[in-house]
CSV table of C-alpha atoms and ligand atoms in Angstrom, one decimal:
chain,number,residue,atom,x,y,z
I,1,UNK,CA,18.2,-21.7,-17.4
I,2,UNK,CA,19.5,-18.3,-16.4
I,3,UNK,CA,22.2,-18.7,-13.7
I,4,UNK,CA,20.5,-17.5,-10.5
I,5,UNK,CA,22.0,-16.9,-7.1
I,6,UNK,CA,20.4,-15.6,-4.0
I,7,UNK,CA,21.0,-14.2,-0.5
I,8,UNK,CA,18.6,-15.4,2.2
I,9,UNK,CA,19.2,-13.6,5.4
I,10,UNK,CA,17.2,-14.2,8.6
I,11,UNK,CA,16.4,-10.7,9.9
I,12,UNK,CA,17.1,-11.2,13.5
I,13,UNK,CA,19.5,-8.2,13.8
I,14,UNK,CA,21.9,-6.0,11.9
I,15,UNK,CA,24.2,-7.9,9.5
I,16,UNK,CA,27.8,-8.5,10.4
I,17,UNK,CA,30.8,-8.9,8.1
I,18,UNK,CA,30.1,-12.7,7.7
I,19,UNK,CA,26.6,-12.1,6.5
I,20,UNK,CA,27.7,-9.5,4.1
I,21,UNK,CA,30.5,-11.8,2.9
I,22,UNK,CA,27.8,-14.4,2.0
I,23,UNK,CA,25.7,-11.8,0.3
I,24,UNK,CA,28.7,-10.5,-1.7
I,25,UNK,CA,30.0,-13.9,-2.7
I,26,UNK,CA,26.5,-15.1,-3.8
I,27,UNK,CA,26.2,-11.9,-5.9
I,28,UNK,CA,29.7,-12.3,-7.4
I,29,UNK,CA,29.3,-15.9,-8.4
I,30,UNK,CA,25.9,-15.2,-10.0
I,31,UNK,CA,27.3,-12.2,-11.9
I,32,UNK,CA,30.5,-14.1,-12.9
I,33,UNK,CA,28.2,-16.4,-14.9
I,34,UNK,CA,26.2,-13.5,-16.3
I,35,UNK,CA,23.3,-14.4,-14.0
I,36,UNK,CA,20.8,-12.7,-11.8
I,37,UNK,CA,20.7,-12.4,-8.0
I,38,UNK,CA,17.8,-12.4,-5.6
I,39,UNK,CA,17.2,-11.4,-2.0
I,40,UNK,CA,14.8,-13.4,0.1
I,41,UNK,CA,14.0,-12.5,3.7
I,42,UNK,CA,13.8,-15.6,5.9
I,43,UNK,CA,11.3,-14.3,8.5
I,44,UNK,CA,9.4,-17.5,9.0
I,45,UNK,CA,9.2,-16.8,12.7
I,46,UNK,CA,7.6,-13.4,12.1
I,47,UNK,CA,7.4,-12.7,15.9
I,48,UNK,CA,11.2,-12.7,16.2
I,49,UNK,CA,11.8,-10.8,13.0
I,50,UNK,CA,10.4,-7.3,13.1
I,51,UNK,CA,10.1,-5.8,9.6
I,52,UNK,CA,12.6,-3.0,10.4
I,53,UNK,CA,15.4,-5.5,10.6
I,54,UNK,CA,14.6,-6.7,7.0
I,55,UNK,CA,14.4,-3.0,5.9
I,56,UNK,CA,17.8,-2.4,7.4
I,57,UNK,CA,19.4,-5.4,5.7
I,58,UNK,CA,18.0,-4.4,2.3
I,59,UNK,CA,19.3,-0.8,2.9
I,60,UNK,CA,22.7,-2.1,3.9
I,61,UNK,CA,23.0,-4.2,0.8
I,62,UNK,CA,21.9,-1.3,-1.4
I,63,UNK,CA,24.6,0.8,0.2
I,64,UNK,CA,27.1,-1.7,-1.0
I,65,UNK,CA,25.5,-1.7,-4.5
I,66,UNK,CA,23.7,-5.1,-4.1
I,67,UNK,CA,20.1,-5.0,-5.3
I,68,UNK,CA,17.7,-7.8,-5.9
I,69,UNK,CA,17.0,-8.5,-9.6
I,70,UNK,CA,13.5,-9.7,-8.8
I,71,UNK,CA,10.8,-9.1,-6.2
I,72,UNK,CA,12.0,-9.6,-2.7
I,73,UNK,CA,10.3,-12.6,-1.1
I,74,UNK,CA,9.2,-12.6,2.5
I,75,UNK,CA,8.8,-16.2,3.9
I,76,UNK,CA,6.3,-15.0,6.4
I,77,UNK,CA,3.9,-14.3,3.5
I,78,UNK,CA,4.3,-17.7,1.8
I,79,UNK,CA,2.7,-20.3,4.1
I,80,UNK,CA,0.2,-21.3,1.4
I,81,UNK,CA,3.0,-22.2,-0.9
I,82,UNK,CA,4.8,-24.2,1.8
I,83,UNK,CA,1.5,-26.0,2.6
I,84,UNK,CA,1.2,-27.3,-0.9
I,85,UNK,CA,4.7,-28.8,-0.8
I,86,UNK,CA,4.0,-30.2,2.7
I,87,UNK,CA,0.9,-31.9,1.3
I,88,UNK,CA,2.9,-33.4,-1.5
I,89,UNK,CA,5.3,-34.9,1.0
I,90,UNK,CA,2.4,-36.1,3.2
I,91,UNK,CA,0.8,-37.8,0.2
I,92,UNK,CA,4.0,-39.8,-0.3
I,93,UNK,CA,3.8,-41.0,3.3
I,94,UNK,CA,7.0,-39.2,4.2
I,95,UNK,CA,5.6,-37.1,7.1
I,96,UNK,CA,4.7,-38.2,10.6
I,97,UNK,CA,3.6,-36.5,13.8
I,98,UNK,CA,6.2,-35.9,16.5
I,99,UNK,CA,5.0,-35.1,20.1
I,100,UNK,CA,8.5,-34.8,21.6
I,101,UNK,CA,9.0,-31.6,23.5
I,102,UNK,CA,12.3,-29.7,23.5
I,103,UNK,CA,12.9,-31.2,27.0
I,104,UNK,CA,12.3,-34.7,25.7
I,105,UNK,CA,14.8,-34.1,22.9
I,106,UNK,CA,17.4,-32.6,25.2
I,107,UNK,CA,16.9,-35.6,27.7
I,108,UNK,CA,17.5,-38.2,25.0
I,109,UNK,CA,21.0,-39.4,24.7
I,110,UNK,CA,20.9,-39.3,20.9
I,111,UNK,CA,24.2,-38.6,19.2
I,112,UNK,CA,24.6,-35.2,17.5
I,113,UNK,CA,25.0,-34.4,13.9
I,114,UNK,CA,28.0,-32.5,12.6
I,115,UNK,CA,26.2,-29.2,13.1
I,116,UNK,CA,25.5,-29.9,16.7
I,117,UNK,CA,21.8,-30.7,16.5
I,118,UNK,CA,20.7,-34.0,18.2
I,119,UNK,CA,19.9,-36.7,15.7
I,120,UNK,CA,16.3,-37.6,16.3
I,121,UNK,CA,16.0,-41.1,17.7
I,122,UNK,CA,12.7,-41.8,15.8
I,123,UNK,CA,10.6,-42.4,19.0
I,124,UNK,CA,7.4,-41.0,17.5
I,125,UNK,CA,7.8,-42.9,14.2
I,126,UNK,CA,6.9,-46.0,16.2
I,127,UNK,CA,3.7,-44.7,17.9
I,128,UNK,CA,0.6,-46.9,17.4
I,129,UNK,CA,-2.6,-45.1,16.4
I,130,UNK,CA,-3.9,-45.6,19.9
I,131,UNK,CA,-0.8,-43.9,21.5
I,132,UNK,CA,-1.1,-41.1,19.0
I,133,UNK,CA,-4.8,-40.6,19.8
I,134,UNK,CA,-4.0,-40.4,23.5
I,135,UNK,CA,-1.2,-37.9,23.0
I,136,UNK,CA,-3.3,-35.7,20.7
I,137,UNK,CA,-5.6,-35.0,23.6
I,138,UNK,CA,-3.0,-32.9,25.3
I,139,UNK,CA,-0.3,-32.1,22.9
I,140,UNK,CA,0.0,-30.5,19.4
I,141,UNK,CA,2.5,-32.4,17.4
I,142,UNK,CA,5.2,-31.1,15.1
I,143,UNK,CA,5.7,-32.9,11.8
I,144,UNK,CA,8.9,-34.6,10.8
I,145,UNK,CA,10.1,-36.1,7.5
I,146,UNK,CA,11.0,-39.8,7.7
I,147,UNK,CA,14.5,-40.3,6.1
I,148,UNK,CA,15.7,-43.5,4.5
I,149,UNK,CA,18.8,-45.4,5.7
I,150,UNK,CA,20.6,-44.3,2.6
I,151,UNK,CA,23.8,-42.4,1.5
I,152,UNK,CA,23.3,-38.9,0.2
I,153,UNK,CA,26.1,-37.4,-1.9
I,154,UNK,CA,26.7,-34.1,-3.6
I,155,UNK,CA,29.6,-32.1,-4.9
I,156,UNK,CA,30.2,-28.8,-3.2
I,157,UNK,CA,32.0,-26.3,-5.3
I,158,UNK,CA,34.3,-25.3,-2.4
I,159,UNK,CA,34.7,-28.4,-0.4
I,160,UNK,CA,34.3,-31.2,-3.0
I,161,UNK,CA,32.2,-34.4,-2.6
I,162,UNK,CA,30.1,-34.5,0.6
I,163,UNK,CA,28.5,-37.7,1.9
I,164,UNK,CA,26.3,-38.7,4.8
I,165,UNK,CA,23.9,-41.4,5.7
I,166,UNK,CA,20.6,-39.6,5.9
I,167,UNK,CA,19.0,-41.5,8.7
I,168,UNK,CA,22.1,-42.1,10.8
I,169,UNK,CA,24.0,-38.9,10.4
I,170,UNK,CA,21.2,-36.4,9.9
I,171,UNK,CA,18.0,-37.9,11.3
I,172,UNK,CA,14.3,-37.3,10.7
I,173,UNK,CA,13.8,-33.5,10.6
I,174,UNK,CA,11.0,-31.1,11.4
I,175,UNK,CA,9.1,-29.7,8.4
I,176,UNK,CA,6.3,-28.0,10.4
I,177,UNK,CA,6.6,-26.9,14.0
I,178,UNK,CA,3.9,-27.6,16.6
I,179,UNK,CA,2.7,-24.0,16.3
I,180,UNK,CA,2.0,-24.6,12.6
I,181,UNK,CA,5.0,-22.5,11.3
I,182,UNK,CA,6.8,-24.3,8.4
I,183,UNK,CA,10.4,-25.1,9.2
I,184,UNK,CA,13.5,-23.7,7.5
I,185,UNK,CA,14.4,-26.9,5.5
I,186,UNK,CA,11.1,-27.0,3.7
I,187,UNK,CA,10.7,-23.2,3.1
I,188,UNK,CA,14.3,-22.8,1.8
I,189,UNK,CA,13.9,-25.7,-0.6
I,190,UNK,CA,10.6,-24.6,-2.0
I,191,UNK,CA,11.7,-21.0,-2.4
I,192,UNK,CA,15.0,-21.7,-4.0
I,193,UNK,CA,13.3,-24.1,-6.4
I,194,UNK,CA,10.4,-21.9,-7.3
I,195,UNK,CA,12.7,-18.8,-7.8
I,196,UNK,CA,14.9,-20.8,-10.2
I,197,UNK,CA,18.0,-20.7,-8.1
I,198,UNK,CA,20.8,-22.6,-9.8
I,199,UNK,CA,23.6,-22.1,-7.3
I,200,UNK,CA,23.2,-21.8,-3.5
I,201,UNK,CA,26.1,-19.8,-2.0
I,202,UNK,CA,26.1,-19.6,1.8
I,203,UNK,CA,28.2,-20.2,5.0
I,204,UNK,CA,29.5,-23.7,5.6
I,205,UNK,CA,27.6,-24.0,8.8
I,206,UNK,CA,24.7,-24.9,6.6
I,207,UNK,CA,26.5,-27.7,4.8
I,208,UNK,CA,24.6,-30.5,6.7
I,209,UNK,CA,21.3,-28.9,5.7
I,210,UNK,CA,22.2,-29.4,2.0
I,211,UNK,CA,21.7,-33.1,2.3
I,212,UNK,CA,18.2,-32.6,3.7
I,213,UNK,CA,17.3,-30.0,1.1
I,214,UNK,CA,18.5,-32.3,-1.7
I,215,UNK,CA,16.3,-35.0,-0.3
I,216,UNK,CA,13.3,-32.6,-0.4
I,217,UNK,CA,14.2,-31.3,-3.9
I,218,UNK,CA,14.0,-34.9,-5.2
I,219,UNK,CA,10.8,-35.8,-3.4
I,220,UNK,CA,9.1,-32.6,-4.6
I,221,UNK,CA,10.2,-33.1,-8.2
I,222,UNK,CA,12.4,-30.0,-8.4
I,223,UNK,CA,15.8,-29.6,-10.1
I,224,UNK,CA,18.6,-29.8,-7.6
I,225,UNK,CA,20.8,-26.6,-7.7
I,226,UNK,CA,24.6,-26.5,-7.2
I,227,UNK,CA,26.0,-25.7,-3.8
I,228,UNK,CA,28.9,-23.6,-2.8
I,229,UNK,CA,29.5,-23.3,0.9
I,230,UNK,CA,31.8,-20.6,2.2
I,231,UNK,CA,34.4,-20.9,4.9
I,232,UNK,CA,33.2,-18.9,8.0
I,233,UNK,CA,35.0,-15.6,8.4
I,234,UNK,CA,36.4,-14.7,11.7
I,235,UNK,CA,37.0,-11.3,13.2
I,236,UNK,CA,40.6,-10.0,12.9
I,237,UNK,CA,41.4,-11.3,16.4
I,238,UNK,CA,40.0,-14.8,15.5
I,239,UNK,CA,36.6,-14.4,17.2
I,240,UNK,CA,33.6,-16.0,15.6
I,241,UNK,CA,31.5,-13.2,14.1
I,242,UNK,CA,28.2,-12.5,15.9
I,243,UNK,CA,25.4,-10.1,15.3
I,244,UNK,CA,26.2,-8.8,18.8
I,245,UNK,CA,29.7,-7.7,18.0
I,246,UNK,CA,29.5,-4.0,17.4
I,247,UNK,CA,32.8,-3.5,15.5
I,248,UNK,CA,31.9,-5.9,12.7
I,249,UNK,CA,28.3,-5.0,12.2
I,250,UNK,CA,27.0,-2.9,9.4
I,251,UNK,CA,26.1,0.0,11.6
I,252,UNK,CA,29.7,0.4,12.7
I,253,UNK,CA,31.1,-0.3,9.2
I,254,UNK,CA,28.9,2.3,7.5
I,255,UNK,CA,29.9,4.9,10.1
I,256,UNK,CA,33.7,4.3,9.7
I,257,UNK,CA,34.2,3.2,6.1
I,258,UNK,CA,33.1,3.8,2.5
I,259,UNK,CA,31.4,0.9,0.6
I,260,UNK,CA,34.6,0.3,-1.4
I,261,UNK,CA,36.6,0.0,1.9
I,262,UNK,CA,34.1,-2.5,3.2
I,263,UNK,CA,34.3,-4.5,0.0
I,264,UNK,CA,38.1,-4.5,0.4
I,265,UNK,CA,37.9,-5.7,4.0
I,266,UNK,CA,35.6,-8.6,3.0
I,267,UNK,CA,37.7,-9.6,0.0
I,268,UNK,CA,40.8,-9.4,2.2
I,269,UNK,CA,39.3,-11.5,5.0
I,270,UNK,CA,38.4,-14.0,2.2
I,271,UNK,CA,42.0,-14.1,1.1
I,272,UNK,CA,41.2,-12.5,-2.2
I,273,UNK,CA,43.1,-9.2,-2.0
I,274,UNK,CA,45.7,-7.4,0.1
I,275,UNK,CA,44.9,-5.7,3.4
I,276,UNK,CA,43.9,-2.1,3.0
I,277,UNK,CA,42.9,-2.3,-0.6
I,278,UNK,CA,39.7,-0.5,-1.7
I,279,UNK,CA,37.7,-2.3,-4.3
I,280,UNK,CA,34.6,-1.5,-6.3
I,281,UNK,CA,32.0,-4.2,-7.0
I,282,UNK,CA,33.5,-4.4,-10.5
I,283,UNK,CA,37.0,-5.0,-9.2
I,284,UNK,CA,35.6,-7.8,-7.0
I,285,UNK,CA,33.9,-9.3,-10.0
I,286,UNK,CA,37.1,-9.3,-12.0
I,287,UNK,CA,38.8,-11.2,-9.2
I,288,UNK,CA,36.1,-13.8,-9.0
I,289,UNK,CA,35.8,-14.2,-12.8
I,290,UNK,CA,39.5,-14.9,-12.9
I,291,UNK,CA,39.2,-17.4,-10.1
I,292,UNK,CA,36.2,-19.2,-11.8
I,293,UNK,CA,37.8,-19.4,-15.2
I,294,UNK,CA,39.2,-22.9,-14.7
I,295,UNK,CA,36.5,-24.2,-12.4
I,296,UNK,CA,35.0,-27.6,-13.1
I,297,UNK,CA,31.2,-26.8,-13.0
I,298,UNK,CA,30.0,-30.4,-13.3
I,299,UNK,CA,27.9,-31.5,-10.4
C,1,LIG,N1,18.5,-17.8,6.6
C,1,LIG,C1,19.7,-18.5,6.8
C,1,LIG,C2,20.7,-17.7,7.6
C,1,LIG,O1,20.6,-16.5,7.7
C,1,LIG,C3,20.4,-18.8,5.5
C,1,LIG,C4,19.7,-19.8,4.7
C,1,LIG,C5,20.4,-20.2,3.4
C,1,LIG,O2,21.2,-19.5,2.9
C,1,LIG,O3,20.1,-21.3,3.0
C,1,LIG,O4,21.5,-18.3,8.2
């Protein structure tokens, strides 16, 4: 299998340094194995993701020298493919209707998972057919996947072995929203699997999602990829990076620096080179190849 990496931005604004860091590292780890690299635009919620944001992201990546080795996928165009996977899960009895509104979820005193999302209490899992029929008269349900009370474990290439109890620490999660739009966890799993992605490289804020995605990989009969979550970069003054910060977004960076200076800034923030160094993509690649040489790639 050709080693394959990917970058999967949500086009909700101009990329900031943290996004570009994820893009660059996913490209470098793929290339360090002689592999290919893909771009996928995660615009599931097409209303909030105007096409010009995606165009800007692709242009910013090209400016740095990062180009997709395959056709760029747009999730907003792939609902039929997600539906097939959704039907496979339904056929296994894994999916149920959930009528809880955002307000219901907020009001419940459920504990929160490590990424801050409330752990779903399972209320709608227990509905009788009569209660469901009654609710269907006035509400459109979302659909959730029913998780088992089981330990999920995987080895992350940066952080080592990760463990959680699927039901207690993550909780049943939405695979299709009430408005019919398929949810992130399902789309990302289907797309990574069908694109032949072998190593998922992304920010560590998505670590808890990996457990849910691995569950879906197995239920859908796909090969599970390797995961490498990245520490989140902070701005030089310690701030968490945000698309709203002007001085770390790509518009600002392109105005004030050359591509090699931006690559140097990212590699420095990641602790991989000295401050003020300018690096070509090739220089960055050499650093990562040296770093990976002794890596244990068993998963
Ligand atoms: N679209 C997600 C984001 O921009 C990343 C998804 C992923 O890499 O799995 O945060």
